mmCIF file of C-alpha atoms in Angstrom:
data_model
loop_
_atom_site.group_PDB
_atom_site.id
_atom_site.type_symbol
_atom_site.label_atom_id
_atom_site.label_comp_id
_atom_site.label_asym_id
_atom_site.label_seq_id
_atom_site.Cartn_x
_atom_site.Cartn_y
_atom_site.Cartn_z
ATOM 1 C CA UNK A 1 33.417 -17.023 -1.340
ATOM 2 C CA UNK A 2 34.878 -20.329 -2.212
ATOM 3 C CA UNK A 3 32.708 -23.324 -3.455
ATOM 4 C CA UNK A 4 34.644 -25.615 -0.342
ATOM 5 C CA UNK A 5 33.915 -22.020 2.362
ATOM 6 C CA UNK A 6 30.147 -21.920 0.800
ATOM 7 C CA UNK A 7 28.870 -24.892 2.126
ATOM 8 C CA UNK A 8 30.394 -24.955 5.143
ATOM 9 C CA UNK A 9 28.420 -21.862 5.583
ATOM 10 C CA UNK A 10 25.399 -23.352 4.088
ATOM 11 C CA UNK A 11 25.854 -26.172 7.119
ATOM 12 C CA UNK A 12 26.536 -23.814 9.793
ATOM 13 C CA UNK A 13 23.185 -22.050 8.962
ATOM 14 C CA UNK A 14 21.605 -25.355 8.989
ATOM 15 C CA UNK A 15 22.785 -25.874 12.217
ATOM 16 C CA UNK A 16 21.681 -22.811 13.808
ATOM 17 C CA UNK A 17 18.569 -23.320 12.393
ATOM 18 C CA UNK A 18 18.238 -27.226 13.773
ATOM 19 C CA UNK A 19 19.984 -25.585 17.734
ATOM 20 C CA UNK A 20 16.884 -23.034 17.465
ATOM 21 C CA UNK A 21 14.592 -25.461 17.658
ATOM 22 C CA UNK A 22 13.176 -25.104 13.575
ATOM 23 C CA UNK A 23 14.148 -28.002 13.057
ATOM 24 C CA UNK A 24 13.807 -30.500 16.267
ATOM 25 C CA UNK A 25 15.086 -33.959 16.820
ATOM 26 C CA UNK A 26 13.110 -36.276 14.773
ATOM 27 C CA UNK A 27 11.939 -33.725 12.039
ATOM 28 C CA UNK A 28 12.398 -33.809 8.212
ATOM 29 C CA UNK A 29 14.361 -30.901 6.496
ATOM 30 C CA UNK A 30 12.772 -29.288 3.887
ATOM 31 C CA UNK A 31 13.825 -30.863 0.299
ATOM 32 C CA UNK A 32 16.845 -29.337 -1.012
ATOM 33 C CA UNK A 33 15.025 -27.412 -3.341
ATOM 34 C CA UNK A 34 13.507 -25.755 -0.620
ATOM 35 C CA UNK A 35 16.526 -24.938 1.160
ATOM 36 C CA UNK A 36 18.220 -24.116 -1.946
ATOM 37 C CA UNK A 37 15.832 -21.227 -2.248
ATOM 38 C CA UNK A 38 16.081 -20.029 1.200
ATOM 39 C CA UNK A 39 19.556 -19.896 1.669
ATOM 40 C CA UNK A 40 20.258 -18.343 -1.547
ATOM 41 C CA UNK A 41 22.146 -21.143 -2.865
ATOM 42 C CA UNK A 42 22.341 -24.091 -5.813
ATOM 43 C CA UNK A 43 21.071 -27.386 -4.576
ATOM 44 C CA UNK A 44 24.036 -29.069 -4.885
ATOM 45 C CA UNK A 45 25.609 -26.709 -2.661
ATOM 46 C CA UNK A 46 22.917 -27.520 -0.235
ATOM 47 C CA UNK A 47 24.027 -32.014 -1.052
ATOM 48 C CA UNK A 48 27.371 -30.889 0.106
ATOM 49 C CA UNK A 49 26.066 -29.161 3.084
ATOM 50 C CA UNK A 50 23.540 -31.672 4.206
ATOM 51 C CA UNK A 51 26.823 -34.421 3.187
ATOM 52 C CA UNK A 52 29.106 -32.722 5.753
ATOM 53 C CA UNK A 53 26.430 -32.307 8.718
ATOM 54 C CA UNK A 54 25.490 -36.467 8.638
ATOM 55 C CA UNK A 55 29.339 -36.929 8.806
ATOM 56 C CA UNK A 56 29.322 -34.631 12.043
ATOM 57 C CA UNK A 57 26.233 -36.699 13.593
ATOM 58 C CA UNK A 58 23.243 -33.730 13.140
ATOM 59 C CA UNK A 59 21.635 -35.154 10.701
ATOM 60 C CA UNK A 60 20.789 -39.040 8.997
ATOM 61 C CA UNK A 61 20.199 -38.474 4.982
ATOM 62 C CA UNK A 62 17.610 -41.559 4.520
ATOM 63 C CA UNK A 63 17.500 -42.670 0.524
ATOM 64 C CA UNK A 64 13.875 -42.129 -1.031
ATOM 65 C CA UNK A 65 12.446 -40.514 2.537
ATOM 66 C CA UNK A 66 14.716 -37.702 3.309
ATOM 67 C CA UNK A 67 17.088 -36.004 5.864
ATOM 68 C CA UNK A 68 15.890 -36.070 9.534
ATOM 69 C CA UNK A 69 17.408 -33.980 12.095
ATOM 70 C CA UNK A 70 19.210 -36.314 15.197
ATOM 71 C CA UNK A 71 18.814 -36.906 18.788
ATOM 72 C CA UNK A 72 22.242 -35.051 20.175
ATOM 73 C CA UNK A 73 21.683 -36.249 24.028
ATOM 74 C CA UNK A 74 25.616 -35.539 24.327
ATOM 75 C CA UNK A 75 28.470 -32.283 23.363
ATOM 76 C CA UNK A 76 31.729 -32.798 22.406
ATOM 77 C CA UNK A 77 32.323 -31.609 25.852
ATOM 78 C CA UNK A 78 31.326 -35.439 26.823
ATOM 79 C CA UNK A 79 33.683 -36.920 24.893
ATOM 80 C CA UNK A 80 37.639 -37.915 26.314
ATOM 81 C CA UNK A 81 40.244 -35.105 25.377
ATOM 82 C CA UNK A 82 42.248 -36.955 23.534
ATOM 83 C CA UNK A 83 44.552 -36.129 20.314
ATOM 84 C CA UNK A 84 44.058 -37.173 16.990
ATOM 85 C CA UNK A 85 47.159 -39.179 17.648
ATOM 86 C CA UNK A 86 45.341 -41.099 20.380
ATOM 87 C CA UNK A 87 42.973 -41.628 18.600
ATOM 88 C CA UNK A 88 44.918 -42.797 15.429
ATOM 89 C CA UNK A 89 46.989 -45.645 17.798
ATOM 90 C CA UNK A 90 43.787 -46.814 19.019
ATOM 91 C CA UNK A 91 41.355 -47.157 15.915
ATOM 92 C CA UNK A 92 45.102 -48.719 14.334
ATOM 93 C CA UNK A 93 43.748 -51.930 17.575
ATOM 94 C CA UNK A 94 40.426 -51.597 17.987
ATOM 95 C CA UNK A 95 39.535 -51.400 14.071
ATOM 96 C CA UNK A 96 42.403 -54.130 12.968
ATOM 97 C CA UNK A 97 40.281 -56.447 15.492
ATOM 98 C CA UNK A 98 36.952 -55.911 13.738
ATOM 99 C CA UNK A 99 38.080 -56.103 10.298
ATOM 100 C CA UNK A 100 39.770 -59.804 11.371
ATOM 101 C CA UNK A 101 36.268 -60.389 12.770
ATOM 102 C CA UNK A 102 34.556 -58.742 10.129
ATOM 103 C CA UNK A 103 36.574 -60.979 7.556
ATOM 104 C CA UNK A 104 35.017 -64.693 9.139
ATOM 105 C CA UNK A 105 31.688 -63.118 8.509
ATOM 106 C CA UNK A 106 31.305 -61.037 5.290
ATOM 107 C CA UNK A 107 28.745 -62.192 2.904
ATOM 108 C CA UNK A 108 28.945 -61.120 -0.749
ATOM 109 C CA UNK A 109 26.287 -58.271 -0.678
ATOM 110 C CA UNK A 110 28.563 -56.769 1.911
ATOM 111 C CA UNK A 111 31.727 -57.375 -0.154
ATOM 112 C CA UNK A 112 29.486 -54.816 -2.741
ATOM 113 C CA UNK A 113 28.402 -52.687 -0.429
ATOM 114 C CA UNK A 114 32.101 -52.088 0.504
ATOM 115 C CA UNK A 115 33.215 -51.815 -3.119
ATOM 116 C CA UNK A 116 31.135 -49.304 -3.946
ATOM 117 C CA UNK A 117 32.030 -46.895 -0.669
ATOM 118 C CA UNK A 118 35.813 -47.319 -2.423
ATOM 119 C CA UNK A 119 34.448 -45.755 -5.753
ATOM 120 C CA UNK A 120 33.133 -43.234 -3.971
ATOM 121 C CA UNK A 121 36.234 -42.306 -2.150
ATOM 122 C CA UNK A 122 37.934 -42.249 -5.260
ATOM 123 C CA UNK A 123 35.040 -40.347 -7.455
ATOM 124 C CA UNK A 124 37.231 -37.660 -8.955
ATOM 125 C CA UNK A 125 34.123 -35.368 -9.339
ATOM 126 C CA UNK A 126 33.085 -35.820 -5.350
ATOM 127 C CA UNK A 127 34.181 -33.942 -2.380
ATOM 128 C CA UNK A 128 36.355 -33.859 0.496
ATOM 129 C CA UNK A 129 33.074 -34.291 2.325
ATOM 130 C CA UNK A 130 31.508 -36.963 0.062
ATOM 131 C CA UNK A 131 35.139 -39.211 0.316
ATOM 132 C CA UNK A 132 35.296 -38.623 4.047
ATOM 133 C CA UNK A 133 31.308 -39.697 4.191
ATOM 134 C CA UNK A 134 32.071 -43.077 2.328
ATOM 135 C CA UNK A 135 35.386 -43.433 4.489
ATOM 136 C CA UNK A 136 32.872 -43.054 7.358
ATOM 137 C CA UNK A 137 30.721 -45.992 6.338
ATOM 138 C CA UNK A 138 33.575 -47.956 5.155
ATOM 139 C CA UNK A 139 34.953 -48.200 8.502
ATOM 140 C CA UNK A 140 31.631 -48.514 10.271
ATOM 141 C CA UNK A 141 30.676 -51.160 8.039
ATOM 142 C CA UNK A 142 33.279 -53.404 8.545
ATOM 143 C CA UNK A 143 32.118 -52.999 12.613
ATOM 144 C CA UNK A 144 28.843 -54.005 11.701
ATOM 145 C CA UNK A 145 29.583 -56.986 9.788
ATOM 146 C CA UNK A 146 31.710 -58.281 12.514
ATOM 147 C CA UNK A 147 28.330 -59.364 14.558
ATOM 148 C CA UNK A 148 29.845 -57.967 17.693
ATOM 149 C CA UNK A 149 27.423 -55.047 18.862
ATOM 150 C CA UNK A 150 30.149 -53.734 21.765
ATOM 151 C CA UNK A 151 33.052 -53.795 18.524
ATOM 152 C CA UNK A 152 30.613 -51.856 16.822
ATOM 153 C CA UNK A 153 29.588 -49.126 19.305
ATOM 154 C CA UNK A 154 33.758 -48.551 20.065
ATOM 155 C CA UNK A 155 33.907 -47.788 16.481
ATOM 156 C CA UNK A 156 30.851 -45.961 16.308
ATOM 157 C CA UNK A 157 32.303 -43.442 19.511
ATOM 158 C CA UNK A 158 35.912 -43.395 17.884
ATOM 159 C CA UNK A 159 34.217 -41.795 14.576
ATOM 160 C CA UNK A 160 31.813 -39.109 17.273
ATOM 161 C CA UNK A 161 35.793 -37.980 18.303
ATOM 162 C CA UNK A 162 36.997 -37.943 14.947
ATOM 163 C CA UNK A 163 34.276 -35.599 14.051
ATOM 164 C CA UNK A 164 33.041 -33.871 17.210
ATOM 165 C CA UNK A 165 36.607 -32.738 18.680
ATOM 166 C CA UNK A 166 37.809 -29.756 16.990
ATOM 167 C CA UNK A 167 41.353 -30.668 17.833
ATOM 168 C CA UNK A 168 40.708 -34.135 15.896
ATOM 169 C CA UNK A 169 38.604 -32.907 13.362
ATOM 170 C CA UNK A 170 41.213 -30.265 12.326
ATOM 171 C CA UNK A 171 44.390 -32.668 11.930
ATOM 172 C CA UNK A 172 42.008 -35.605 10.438
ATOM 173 C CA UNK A 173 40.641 -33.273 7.911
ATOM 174 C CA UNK A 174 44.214 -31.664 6.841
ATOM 175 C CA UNK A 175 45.930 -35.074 6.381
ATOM 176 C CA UNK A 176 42.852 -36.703 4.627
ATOM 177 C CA UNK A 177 42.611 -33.673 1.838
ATOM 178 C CA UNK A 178 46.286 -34.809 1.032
ATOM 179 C CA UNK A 179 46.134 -38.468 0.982
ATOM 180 C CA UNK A 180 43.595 -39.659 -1.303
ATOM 181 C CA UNK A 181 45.118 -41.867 -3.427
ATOM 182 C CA UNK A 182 46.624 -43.332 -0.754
ATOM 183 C CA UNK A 183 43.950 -43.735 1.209
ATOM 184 C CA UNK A 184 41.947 -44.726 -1.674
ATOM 185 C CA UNK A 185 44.993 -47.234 -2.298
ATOM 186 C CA UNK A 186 44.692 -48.802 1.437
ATOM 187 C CA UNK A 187 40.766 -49.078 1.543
ATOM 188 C CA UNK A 188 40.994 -51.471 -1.642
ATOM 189 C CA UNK A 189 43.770 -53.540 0.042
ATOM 190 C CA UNK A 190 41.560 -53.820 3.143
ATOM 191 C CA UNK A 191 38.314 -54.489 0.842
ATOM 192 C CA UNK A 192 40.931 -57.287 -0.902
ATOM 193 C CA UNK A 193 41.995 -58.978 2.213
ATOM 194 C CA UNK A 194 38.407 -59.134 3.236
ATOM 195 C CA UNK A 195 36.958 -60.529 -0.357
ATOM 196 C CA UNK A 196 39.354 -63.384 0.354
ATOM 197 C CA UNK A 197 37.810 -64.320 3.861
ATOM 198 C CA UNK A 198 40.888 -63.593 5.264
ATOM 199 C CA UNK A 199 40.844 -62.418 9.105
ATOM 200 C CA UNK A 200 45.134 -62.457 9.776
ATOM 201 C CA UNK A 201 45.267 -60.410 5.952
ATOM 202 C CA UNK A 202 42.447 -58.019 6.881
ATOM 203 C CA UNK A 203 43.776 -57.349 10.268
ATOM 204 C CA UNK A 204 47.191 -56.403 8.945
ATOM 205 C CA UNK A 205 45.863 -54.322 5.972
ATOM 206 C CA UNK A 206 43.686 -52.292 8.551
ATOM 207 C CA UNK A 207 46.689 -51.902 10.478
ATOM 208 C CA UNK A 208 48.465 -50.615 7.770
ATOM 209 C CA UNK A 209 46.684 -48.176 6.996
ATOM 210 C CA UNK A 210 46.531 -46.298 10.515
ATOM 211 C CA UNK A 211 49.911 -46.647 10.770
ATOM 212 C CA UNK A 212 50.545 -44.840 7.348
ATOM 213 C CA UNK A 213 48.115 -42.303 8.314
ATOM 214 C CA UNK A 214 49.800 -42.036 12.326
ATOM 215 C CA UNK A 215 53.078 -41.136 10.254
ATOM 216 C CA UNK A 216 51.385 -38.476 7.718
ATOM 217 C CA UNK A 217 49.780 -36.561 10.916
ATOM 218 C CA UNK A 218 53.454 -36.719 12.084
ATOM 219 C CA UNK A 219 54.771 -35.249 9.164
ATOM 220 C CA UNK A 220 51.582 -32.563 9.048
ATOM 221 C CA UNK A 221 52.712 -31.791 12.847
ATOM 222 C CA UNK A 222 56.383 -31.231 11.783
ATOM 223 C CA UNK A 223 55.621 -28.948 9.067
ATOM 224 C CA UNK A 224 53.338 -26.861 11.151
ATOM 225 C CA UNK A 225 56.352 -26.378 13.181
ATOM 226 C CA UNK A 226 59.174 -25.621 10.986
ATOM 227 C CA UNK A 227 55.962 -22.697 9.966
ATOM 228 C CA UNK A 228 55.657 -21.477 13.064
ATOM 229 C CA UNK A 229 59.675 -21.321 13.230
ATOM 230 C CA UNK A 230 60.205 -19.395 10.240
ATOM 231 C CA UNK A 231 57.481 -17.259 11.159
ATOM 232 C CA UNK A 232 58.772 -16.363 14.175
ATOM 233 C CA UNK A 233 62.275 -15.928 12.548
ATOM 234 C CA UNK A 234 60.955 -13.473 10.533
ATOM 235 C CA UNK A 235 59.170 -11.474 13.020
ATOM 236 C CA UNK A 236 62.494 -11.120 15.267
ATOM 237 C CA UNK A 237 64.133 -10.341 12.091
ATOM 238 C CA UNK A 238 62.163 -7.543 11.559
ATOM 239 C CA UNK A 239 62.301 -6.595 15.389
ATOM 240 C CA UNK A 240 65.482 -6.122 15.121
ATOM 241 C CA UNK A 241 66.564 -4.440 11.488
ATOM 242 C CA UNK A 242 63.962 -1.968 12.399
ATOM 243 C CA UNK A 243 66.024 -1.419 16.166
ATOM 244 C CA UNK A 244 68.939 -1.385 14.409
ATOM 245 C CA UNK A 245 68.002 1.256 11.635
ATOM 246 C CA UNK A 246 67.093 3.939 14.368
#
């Protein structure tokens, strides 16, 4: 099994174990040594795991305490049906707005804080998981330093349907294993527009970069096509040499 398909196991026994009731709302995992042992795997394996379940709202990893297990009063089944193209043209508003805000308010030990999530989206030794967990609090960040609590709940929903759809999940995931220089690229121009104080700057860097990434799902979505084409080609093509040969 593959290092990326091992974890993901790893997290989907975590999760079983956390629906059965183990592990209940409010309750510390075992250390990863622990769970290391008991699943039968190494503990960074178990990181990555425990990495990719915060980013999917189970769990909240809490520096020098430990991982607690969430409060999930709503399913996916809650949240709007929407596309991850809806959702891409409205995070490209909604987030442009708060990173303007953001921009009159940020304080240097933010500015930091924001620098560092870009080196970890960049880390060349991290994972999909660990890049899309710093994107995560890049983004929500920015919300939070705005001041406005409703700006900061929208953005806090729009990353539950980024993660919680499957529909989302699946396109966000493909384009954002493809794209990270360039999204490494557009989260320093944001973090450069917003070290300069400068709300019109960080509203169209922000923009910029959902509009890029609207146009690679486009491109993902066109290619998936053309696949299905040719693979349906070929099946007819088959069909009918082996008609033909009777």
């Amino acid at each position: 099994m593959s290092e990326q398909r091992l974890y993901q196991s790893v997290a989907a026994s975590i999760r079983a174990m956390i629906e059965s009731g183990e592990f209940p709302a409010g309750s510390r995992l075992p250390g990863e040594r622990d769970l290391a042992e008991r699943l039968g795997v190494s503990r960074v394996t178990i990181r990555e795991a425990e990495i990719a379940l915060e980013a999917q709202g189970w769990i909240a990893i809490r520096t020098g305490s430990g991982v607690y297990v969430l409060q999930r009063t709503e399913s996916a089944a809650s949240l709007p049906n929407v596309t991850a193209f809806d959702l891409t043209a409205a995070r490209a508003i909604i987030e442009a707005e708060a990173a303007a805000l953001a921009a009159a308010h940020i304080t240097d030990a933010d500015l930091l804080e924001l620098e560092e999530l870009v080196l970890a989206m960049s880390d060349p030794t991290g994972s999909d998981e660990s890049a899309a967990m710093a994107d995560q609090k890049f983004h929500l960040a920015i919300a939070r330093i705005g001041g406005n609590p409703v700006i900061e709940f929208c953005v806090s929903m729009i990353w539950r349907i980024r993660n919680e759809l499957p529909q989302v999940r699946k396109v966000y995931g493909r384009v954002c294993h493809n794209d990270g220089e360039a999204r490494t690229n557009e989260h320093a121009d944001i973090l450069a527009a917003l070290s300069r104080r400068d709300p019109q700057a960080s509203r169209t860097a922000m923009r910029d970069h959902f509009h890029r990434l609207f146009e690679a799902m486009l491109e993902a979505t066109e290619s998936d096509a053309l696949a299905e084409v040719r693979r349906r080609t070929e099946h007819d093509r088959s069909r009918f040499l082996a008609t033909t040969r009777i």
